């Protein structure tokens, strides 16, 4: 059951008291169960993965513009720090729950280990609809939350980043607040910052570029030519827009796009550059002249070779998975496929490139941002893209090999690779004291 959304000045029952064990955290636990038989002697440590190392729940009180005092519930969860400092975004959303933040923090442990960047997994969030706040209220909320989680975060401890409804401005306020509290400018405390504040070139496009890179690798391995491939994309924002553009530049045809403003179709291929300008101007694909409008539910059954869900969680479900015609699904979004839909796609022989590897390009360039901040030496965009592509290709090749060795899905294979890395680090470190 969803908890009522706390509004300014109300004191709702904290959602953590109603943690839903069949929600995201429950799904994550099922995924860990699935990989346990493949962990060999490391299975002895598997319980480590089933409980977050630290959960911090904070009250975030702020003064609203009209003088009322409002209380919001904030979280920072450090799932596992065996391989390095915590890393993971901060989400501002009215439906954020502890179960969700716990699961997202665990998926960050898996993602970071899958691409072998030296981080553990963490995630944060505030249960708030930021659209209801003024800019001043949003800044006060961000700063107070940052101070409250200041116990846990730091450039060598836990490094937040943007997630749903948070952006470079919010990262700038977080960096400034942390810096004021420690008495020194600490750019490395968050990533996803604007370039002028220690952000990295290439970060904005990194996730879409990673999606494209693993897609191309999988296409090579399965004999699917990218040139001429028909691609459908859900979500034409940062991830979907970049991935769509890179596929189109490589000679693929973007035949259908769906976003919150509508679904459009053009069997001979959309003009992606024109569509990106239209989205930038109009806020969505709705009203784009070079395409036919299609029913939103028909989008899932569109004739295509590659489908890229790059919008929201839980979009490919048992109700539409059976209709998907694509040979390959590349998960740009986090958690776009429900577990039942995942089984349907696997049974149909659709190759699913799972989120925990396919969208890891963002955290990989976040890692580059953090390294550049530490050395105060900034790389060119070409260097960044080349390093990103190399990391994604190597990580994907490793996962592909494990999937074939054990005859498991790429999702299970990614979990096997990642969980082995995490638990091997745990084993080598040993238990303290
Ligand atoms: P964004 O806000 O730039 O774009 C979101 C897109 O989703 C928009 O095109 C929007 O119209 C569309 N959308 C929203 N509601 C929809 C609906 N009901 N039906 C269809 N489309 C809808 O966000 P983004 O950064 O591109 O993130 C997209 C997904 O990728 C999210 O799941 C996010 O967690 C994940 N992700 C993003 C990054 C990153 O670096 N940006 C990294 C990893 C994962």
Coordinates of C-alpha atoms and ligand atoms in Angstrom, one line a residue:
X1 CA 0.0 0.0 0.0
X2 CA 1.3 3.5 -0.9
X3 CA 1.8 5.9 2.0
X4 CA 0.0 9.2 1.7
X5 CA 2.3 11.9 0.2
X6 CA 3.3 14.2 3.1
X7 CA 2.3 17.7 2.2
X8 CA 3.8 20.8 3.7
X9 CA 3.3 20.8 7.5
X10 CA 1.7 17.4 7.8
X11 CA 3.3 14.5 9.7
X12 CA 2.6 11.4 7.6
X13 CA 3.4 7.9 8.9
X14 CA 7.0 7.3 7.7
X15 CA 7.0 5.0 4.7
X16 CA 9.8 2.9 6.1
X17 CA 7.4 1.5 8.6
X18 CA 5.4 0.1 5.7
X19 CA 8.3 -1.3 3.7
X20 CA 6.7 -3.5 1.0
X21 CA 8.7 -6.7 0.7
X22 CA 7.3 -7.6 -2.7
X23 CA 8.4 -4.2 -4.1
X24 CA 11.8 -3.3 -5.6
X25 CA 13.8 -4.7 -2.7
X26 CA 11.9 -8.0 -3.0
X27 CA 12.7 -8.2 -6.7
X28 CA 16.4 -7.6 -5.9
X29 CA 16.4 -10.4 -3.3
X30 CA 15.0 -12.8 -5.9
X31 CA 17.8 -11.8 -8.3
X32 CA 20.4 -12.6 -5.6
X33 CA 18.7 -16.0 -4.9
X34 CA 19.0 -16.7 -8.6
X35 CA 22.8 -16.2 -8.7
X36 CA 23.7 -17.8 -5.4
X37 CA 24.2 -21.3 -7.0
X38 CA 26.9 -19.8 -9.3
X39 CA 28.9 -18.1 -6.5
X40 CA 30.9 -21.2 -5.6
X41 CA 32.8 -20.8 -2.2
X42 CA 31.8 -17.1 -2.2
X43 CA 28.2 -18.2 -1.5
X44 CA 29.3 -18.3 2.2
X45 CA 29.3 -14.5 2.1
X46 CA 26.0 -14.0 0.2
X47 CA 24.1 -12.7 3.2
X48 CA 26.2 -9.6 2.9
X49 CA 24.3 -8.8 -0.3
X50 CA 20.9 -9.2 1.3
X51 CA 21.2 -6.4 3.8
X52 CA 22.3 -2.9 3.2
X53 CA 25.4 -1.9 5.2
X54 CA 23.9 1.4 6.4
X55 CA 20.4 3.0 6.2
X56 CA 20.0 6.6 7.2
X57 CA 16.5 8.0 7.4
X58 CA 16.5 11.8 8.0
X59 CA 13.8 14.3 8.7
X60 CA 14.3 17.3 6.4
X61 CA 12.5 20.4 7.8
X62 CA 12.3 23.5 5.8
X63 CA 10.6 26.9 6.0
X64 CA 8.2 27.3 3.1
X65 CA 7.8 30.6 1.3
X66 CA 4.5 31.2 3.2
X67 CA 6.2 30.8 6.6
X68 CA 4.9 27.3 7.4
X69 CA 7.4 24.6 8.5
X70 CA 7.2 21.5 6.3
X71 CA 8.9 18.1 7.1
X72 CA 10.1 15.7 4.4
X73 CA 11.4 12.3 4.7
X74 CA 14.9 11.7 3.2
X75 CA 17.1 8.6 2.9
X76 CA 20.7 7.6 2.1
X77 CA 21.4 3.9 1.8
X78 CA 24.8 2.5 1.5
X79 CA 24.3 -1.0 0.3
X80 CA 27.8 -2.3 0.1
X81 CA 31.2 -0.6 0.4
X82 CA 33.5 -3.6 0.0
X83 CA 35.0 -2.4 -3.3
X84 CA 35.2 1.4 -2.6
X85 CA 33.2 4.4 -1.6
X86 CA 29.4 4.4 -2.1
X87 CA 28.2 5.8 -5.4
X88 CA 24.7 6.4 -6.6
X89 CA 22.2 9.1 -7.3
X90 CA 19.6 11.1 -5.4
X91 CA 16.0 10.9 -6.4
X92 CA 13.4 13.6 -5.6
X93 CA 9.9 12.0 -6.1
X94 CA 6.7 11.8 -4.2
X95 CA 6.6 7.9 -4.5
X96 CA 10.2 7.3 -3.1
X97 CA 10.1 4.6 -0.5
X98 CA 12.8 3.0 1.6
X99 CA 12.3 -0.3 -0.3
X100 CA 12.9 1.5 -3.6
X101 CA 16.1 3.3 -2.3
X102 CA 17.4 0.1 -0.8
X103 CA 16.9 -1.7 -4.1
X104 CA 18.4 1.1 -6.2
X105 CA 21.4 1.2 -3.9
X106 CA 21.9 -2.6 -4.3
X107 CA 21.6 -2.3 -8.1
X108 CA 24.3 0.4 -7.9
X109 CA 26.6 -2.1 -6.1
X110 CA 25.9 -4.6 -9.0
X111 CA 26.3 -2.0 -11.8
X112 CA 29.5 -0.5 -10.4
X113 CA 31.0 -4.0 -10.0
X114 CA 29.8 -5.1 -13.4
X115 CA 31.8 -2.3 -15.2
X116 CA 34.6 -2.7 -12.6
X117 CA 34.7 0.9 -11.4
X118 CA 36.1 1.0 -7.8
X119 CA 32.9 1.9 -6.0
X120 CA 30.4 0.3 -3.7
X121 CA 26.6 1.0 -4.2
X122 CA 24.5 3.7 -2.6
X123 CA 21.4 5.7 -3.3
X124 CA 19.4 8.5 -1.8
X125 CA 16.1 10.2 -2.1
X126 CA 13.5 12.5 -0.7
X127 CA 9.8 11.8 -0.7
X128 CA 8.7 15.0 -2.3
X129 CA 7.2 16.2 -5.5
X130 CA 9.7 18.9 -6.4
X131 CA 7.3 20.5 -9.0
X132 CA 5.3 21.8 -6.0
X133 CA 8.3 23.7 -4.6
X134 CA 9.6 27.1 -5.4
X135 CA 13.2 27.4 -6.4
X136 CA 14.1 28.8 -2.9
X137 CA 12.2 25.9 -1.2
X138 CA 14.0 23.4 -3.5
X139 CA 17.4 24.9 -2.6
X140 CA 16.6 24.9 1.2
X141 CA 15.4 21.3 0.9
X142 CA 18.5 20.2 -1.0
X143 CA 20.9 22.0 1.4
X144 CA 19.2 20.6 4.6
X145 CA 19.1 17.1 3.2
X146 CA 22.8 17.3 2.3
X147 CA 23.7 18.5 5.8
X148 CA 21.6 15.7 7.3
X149 CA 23.3 13.0 5.2
X150 CA 26.7 14.7 5.8
X151 CA 27.4 12.0 8.3
X152 CA 27.8 9.5 5.5
X153 CA 28.8 11.4 2.3
X154 CA 32.3 12.6 1.3
X155 CA 34.7 12.3 -1.7
X156 CA 36.2 9.2 -0.2
X157 CA 33.1 7.9 1.5
X158 CA 30.0 8.2 -0.6
X159 CA 29.5 10.3 -3.7
X160 CA 25.9 11.2 -4.8
X161 CA 24.9 12.1 -8.3
X162 CA 21.7 13.2 -10.2
X163 CA 18.8 10.8 -10.6
X164 CA 15.1 11.3 -11.3
X165 CA 14.2 15.0 -10.8
X166 CA 17.7 16.1 -9.7
X167 CA 20.2 17.8 -12.0
X168 CA 23.4 19.8 -12.2
X169 CA 21.9 22.7 -10.2
X170 CA 21.0 20.4 -7.3
X171 CA 24.5 18.8 -7.4
X172 CA 26.0 22.4 -7.2
X173 CA 23.9 23.1 -4.1
X174 CA 24.9 19.8 -2.6
X175 CA 28.6 20.4 -3.4
X176 CA 28.4 23.9 -1.9
X177 CA 26.6 22.8 1.3
X178 CA 29.1 20.0 1.9
X179 CA 32.0 22.4 1.2
X180 CA 30.7 25.0 3.6
X181 CA 30.4 22.3 6.3
X182 CA 33.9 21.1 5.9
X183 CA 35.5 24.5 5.2
X184 CA 37.0 23.7 1.8
X185 CA 35.7 23.4 -1.7
X186 CA 35.2 19.7 -2.2
X187 CA 34.2 19.2 -5.8
X188 CA 34.6 15.4 -5.6
X189 CA 31.7 15.0 -3.2
X190 CA 29.1 14.7 -6.0
X191 CA 29.2 14.0 -9.7
X192 CA 27.0 15.2 -12.5
X193 CA 28.1 18.8 -11.8
X194 CA 28.1 21.6 -14.4
X195 CA 31.4 21.7 -16.3
X196 CA 32.5 25.0 -14.6
X197 CA 32.3 23.4 -11.2
X198 CA 34.4 20.3 -11.9
X199 CA 31.9 18.4 -14.1
X200 CA 33.2 16.2 -16.9
X201 CA 32.8 16.6 -20.6
X202 CA 30.8 13.7 -22.1
X203 CA 28.8 13.1 -18.9
X204 CA 25.5 14.2 -20.4
X205 CA 25.7 11.7 -23.3
X206 CA 27.5 9.0 -21.4
X207 CA 24.5 6.7 -20.6
X208 CA 23.1 6.9 -24.2
X209 CA 26.6 6.2 -25.6
X210 CA 27.0 3.2 -23.3
X211 CA 23.6 1.9 -24.4
X212 CA 24.7 2.3 -28.1
X213 CA 28.1 0.6 -27.4
X214 CA 26.7 -2.5 -25.8
X215 CA 24.0 -2.7 -28.5
X216 CA 26.7 -2.6 -31.2
X217 CA 28.7 -5.3 -29.4
X218 CA 25.7 -7.6 -29.0
X219 CA 24.7 -7.0 -32.6
X220 CA 28.1 -8.1 -33.8
X221 CA 27.9 -11.2 -31.6
X222 CA 24.5 -12.2 -32.9
X223 CA 25.0 -11.2 -36.5
X224 CA 22.5 -8.4 -36.6
X225 CA 23.7 -5.6 -38.9
X226 CA 23.3 -2.2 -37.2
X227 CA 23.3 -0.6 -40.7
X228 CA 19.6 -0.7 -41.7
X229 CA 18.4 -2.1 -38.3
X230 CA 15.0 -0.8 -37.3
X231 CA 15.0 0.7 -33.8
X232 CA 12.1 1.7 -31.5
X233 CA 12.8 3.9 -28.5
X234 CA 10.7 4.7 -25.5
X235 CA 11.8 7.9 -23.9
X236 CA 13.6 10.5 -26.0
X237 CA 15.3 12.4 -23.2
X238 CA 18.9 12.2 -22.2
X239 CA 19.3 8.5 -22.6
X240 CA 16.9 7.6 -25.3
X241 CA 17.6 10.8 -27.4
X242 CA 21.4 10.2 -27.3
X243 CA 21.1 6.4 -28.0
X244 CA 18.7 7.1 -30.8
X245 CA 21.0 9.7 -32.4
X246 CA 24.0 7.4 -32.2
X247 CA 22.1 4.5 -33.8
X248 CA 20.8 6.7 -36.5
X249 CA 24.4 8.0 -37.2
X250 CA 25.5 4.4 -37.5
X251 CA 23.0 3.8 -40.2
X252 CA 20.1 2.3 -38.2
X253 CA 16.5 3.5 -38.8
X254 CA 14.6 4.9 -35.8
X255 CA 11.1 3.7 -36.8
X256 CA 9.1 4.5 -33.6
X257 CA 9.5 6.8 -30.6
X258 CA 7.2 7.1 -27.5
X259 CA 7.4 9.6 -24.8
X260 CA 5.0 11.2 -22.3
X261 CA 3.6 13.4 -25.1
X262 CA 2.7 10.6 -27.5
X263 CA 3.9 7.8 -29.8
X264 CA 5.1 8.3 -33.4
X265 CA 6.0 6.0 -36.2
X266 CA 7.7 6.2 -39.6
X267 CA 8.6 2.9 -41.2
X268 CA 11.2 4.5 -43.4
X269 CA 13.0 6.1 -40.5
X270 CA 12.5 9.3 -38.6
X271 CA 14.7 12.3 -39.1
X272 CA 16.4 12.1 -35.7
X273 CA 18.2 15.5 -35.8
X274 CA 14.8 17.2 -36.6
X275 CA 13.1 15.2 -33.9
X276 CA 15.7 16.2 -31.3
X277 CA 15.2 19.9 -32.2
X278 CA 11.4 19.4 -32.0
X279 CA 11.8 17.8 -28.5
X280 CA 14.1 20.6 -27.3
X281 CA 11.6 23.2 -28.5
X282 CA 8.3 21.5 -27.6
X283 CA 9.2 19.3 -24.7
X284 CA 8.3 16.0 -26.4
X285 CA 7.7 14.1 -29.6
X286 CA 4.0 15.0 -29.8
X287 CA 3.2 17.1 -32.9
X288 CA 6.3 16.1 -34.9
X289 CA 5.5 16.6 -38.5
X290 CA 7.7 13.8 -40.1
X291 CA 5.7 10.9 -38.6
X292 CA 2.4 9.2 -38.1
X293 CA 0.8 9.2 -34.7
X294 CA 0.3 5.7 -33.2
X295 CA -1.7 4.3 -30.3
X296 CA 0.5 4.1 -27.2
X297 CA -0.2 0.4 -26.7
X298 CA 0.6 -0.4 -30.4
X299 CA 4.1 1.0 -29.8
X300 CA 5.1 -2.3 -28.1
X301 CA 4.1 -4.4 -31.1
X302 CA 5.9 -2.2 -33.7
X303 CA 8.0 -4.0 -36.4
X304 CA 11.6 -3.5 -35.3
X305 CA 14.9 -5.3 -34.6
X306 CA 16.0 -3.4 -31.5
X307 CA 13.8 -1.9 -28.7
X308 CA 15.3 0.6 -26.3
X309 CA 13.2 1.3 -23.2
X310 CA 14.7 4.6 -21.9
X311 CA 11.9 6.2 -19.9
X312 CA 10.5 4.6 -16.7
X313 CA 10.5 1.5 -14.6
X314 CA 8.1 -1.4 -15.2
X315 CA 7.2 -0.6 -18.8
X316 CA 7.6 -4.0 -20.4
X317 CA 5.1 -6.2 -18.6
X318 CA 3.4 -9.6 -19.0
X319 CA 0.7 -7.8 -20.9
X320 CA 2.9 -6.4 -23.7
X321 CA 6.1 -8.6 -23.6
X322 CA 4.4 -11.3 -25.8
X323 CA 3.8 -8.7 -28.6
X324 CA 7.4 -7.4 -28.8
X325 CA 8.9 -8.2 -32.2
X326 CA 12.4 -6.9 -31.6
X327 CA 15.3 -9.4 -31.5
X328 CA 17.1 -7.3 -28.9
X329 CA 16.0 -5.1 -26.0
X330 CA 18.6 -2.7 -24.6
X331 CA 17.5 -1.4 -21.2
X332 CA 18.5 2.2 -21.1
X333 CA 16.1 2.9 -18.2
X334 CA 16.5 1.3 -14.7
X335 CA 14.2 -1.6 -14.2
X336 CA 12.0 -1.2 -17.3
X337 CA 11.2 -4.9 -17.5
X338 CA 9.2 -6.7 -14.9
X339 CA 10.5 -10.2 -13.8
X340 CA 7.5 -11.9 -15.5
X341 CA 8.1 -10.0 -18.7
X342 CA 11.8 -10.9 -18.5
X343 CA 10.9 -14.6 -18.5
X344 CA 8.5 -14.1 -21.5
X345 CA 11.2 -12.4 -23.5
X346 CA 13.8 -15.0 -22.6
X347 CA 11.4 -17.8 -23.6
X348 CA 10.7 -16.1 -27.0
X349 CA 14.5 -15.9 -27.6
X350 CA 14.6 -12.1 -27.4
X351 CA 18.1 -11.0 -26.2
X352 CA 17.8 -8.6 -23.2
X353 CA 20.8 -6.4 -22.5
X354 CA 20.0 -5.6 -18.8
X355 CA 20.1 -2.2 -17.2
X356 CA 22.9 -3.2 -14.8
X357 CA 25.3 -3.3 -17.7
X358 CA 23.5 -1.4 -20.6
X359 CA 23.0 1.9 -18.7
X360 CA 26.3 1.8 -16.8
X361 CA 27.9 4.4 -19.1
X362 CA 26.6 7.2 -16.8
X363 CA 28.3 6.0 -13.7
X364 CA 31.4 5.2 -15.7
X365 CA 31.8 8.8 -16.7
X366 CA 30.8 9.9 -13.2
X367 CA 33.8 7.9 -12.1
X368 CA 35.9 9.8 -14.7
X369 CA 34.5 13.1 -13.3
X370 CA 35.6 12.1 -9.7
X371 CA 39.1 11.1 -10.9
X372 CA 39.5 14.4 -12.8
X373 CA 38.3 16.3 -9.7
X374 CA 40.9 14.6 -7.5
X375 CA 43.7 15.3 -9.9
X376 CA 42.3 18.8 -10.9
X377 CA 43.3 17.8 -14.4
X378 CA 40.6 17.6 -17.1
X379 CA 40.5 15.3 -20.1
X380 CA 39.3 16.0 -23.6
X381 CA 35.9 14.7 -24.7
X382 CA 37.6 12.3 -27.2
X383 CA 39.7 10.8 -24.4
X384 CA 36.6 10.4 -22.2
X385 CA 34.5 8.8 -25.0
X386 CA 37.4 6.4 -25.9
X387 CA 37.8 5.3 -22.3
X388 CA 34.1 4.9 -21.8
X389 CA 33.8 2.7 -25.0
X390 CA 36.7 0.6 -23.9
X391 CA 35.3 -0.1 -20.4
X392 CA 31.8 -0.9 -21.8
X393 CA 33.2 -3.2 -24.4
X394 CA 35.4 -5.1 -21.9
X395 CA 32.6 -5.4 -19.4
X396 CA 30.1 -6.6 -21.9
X397 CA 32.5 -9.2 -23.4
X398 CA 33.0 -10.6 -19.8
X399 CA 29.3 -10.8 -19.2
X400 CA 28.7 -12.4 -22.6
X401 CA 31.3 -15.1 -21.9
X402 CA 29.8 -16.0 -18.5
X403 CA 26.3 -16.1 -20.0
X404 CA 27.5 -18.7 -22.5
X405 CA 29.5 -20.7 -20.0
X406 CA 26.6 -21.1 -17.6
X407 CA 23.8 -20.9 -20.2
X408 CA 22.0 -18.1 -18.3
X409 CA 20.5 -14.8 -19.3
X410 CA 22.7 -11.7 -19.6
X411 CA 21.0 -10.4 -16.5
X412 CA 21.9 -13.4 -14.4
X413 CA 25.4 -13.3 -16.0
X414 CA 25.9 -9.7 -15.0
X415 CA 24.8 -10.5 -11.5
X416 CA 27.2 -13.4 -11.4
X417 CA 30.2 -11.3 -12.5
X418 CA 29.3 -8.4 -10.2
X419 CA 28.4 -10.5 -7.1
X420 CA 31.6 -12.5 -7.4
X421 CA 33.6 -9.3 -7.5
X422 CA 31.9 -7.8 -4.5
X423 CA 32.1 -11.0 -2.4
X424 CA 35.7 -11.6 -3.4
X425 CA 36.6 -8.1 -2.2
X426 CA 34.6 -8.9 1.0
X427 CA 36.4 -12.2 1.5
X428 CA 39.9 -10.7 1.0
X429 CA 39.1 -7.8 3.4
X430 CA 37.8 -10.3 6.0
X431 CA 35.5 -9.4 8.9
X432 CA 36.4 -6.6 11.3
X433 CA 37.3 -6.9 14.1
Ligands
LIG1 P1 14.9 12.3 -19.1 O1 14.1 13.0 -18.1 O2 15.9 13.0 -19.8 O3 13.9 11.6 -20.2 C1 12.9 10.8 -19.8 C2 12.1 10.4 -21.0 O4 11.0 9.6 -20.6 C3 11.4 11.6 -21.7 O5 11.5 11.5 -23.1 C4 9.9 11.5 -21.2 O6 9.0 12.1 -22.1 C5 9.8 10.0 -21.2 N1 8.6 9.6 -20.4 C6 8.3 10.1 -19.2 N2 7.1 9.5 -18.8 C7 6.7 8.7 -19.8 C8 5.6 7.8 -20.0 N3 4.7 7.7 -19.1 N4 5.6 7.1 -21.2 C9 6.6 7.2 -22.1 N5 7.6 8.0 -21.9 C10 7.7 8.7 -20.8 O7 15.5 11.1 -18.3 P2 16.8 10.2 -18.6 O8 18.0 10.8 -17.9 O9 16.9 10.0 -20.1 O10 16.5 8.8 -17.9 C11 15.6 7.9 -18.5 C12 15.8 6.5 -17.7 O11 17.2 6.2 -17.8 C13 15.4 6.5 -16.3 O12 14.9 5.3 -16.0 C14 16.8 6.7 -15.6 O13 16.7 6.2 -14.2 C15 17.7 5.9 -16.4 N6 19.1 6.2 -16.3 C16 19.5 7.5 -16.6 C17 20.9 7.7 -16.5 C18 21.4 9.1 -16.9 O14 22.6 9.2 -16.8 N7 20.6 10.0 -17.3 C19 21.8 6.7 -16.1 C20 21.3 5.5 -15.8 C21 19.9 5.2 -15.9

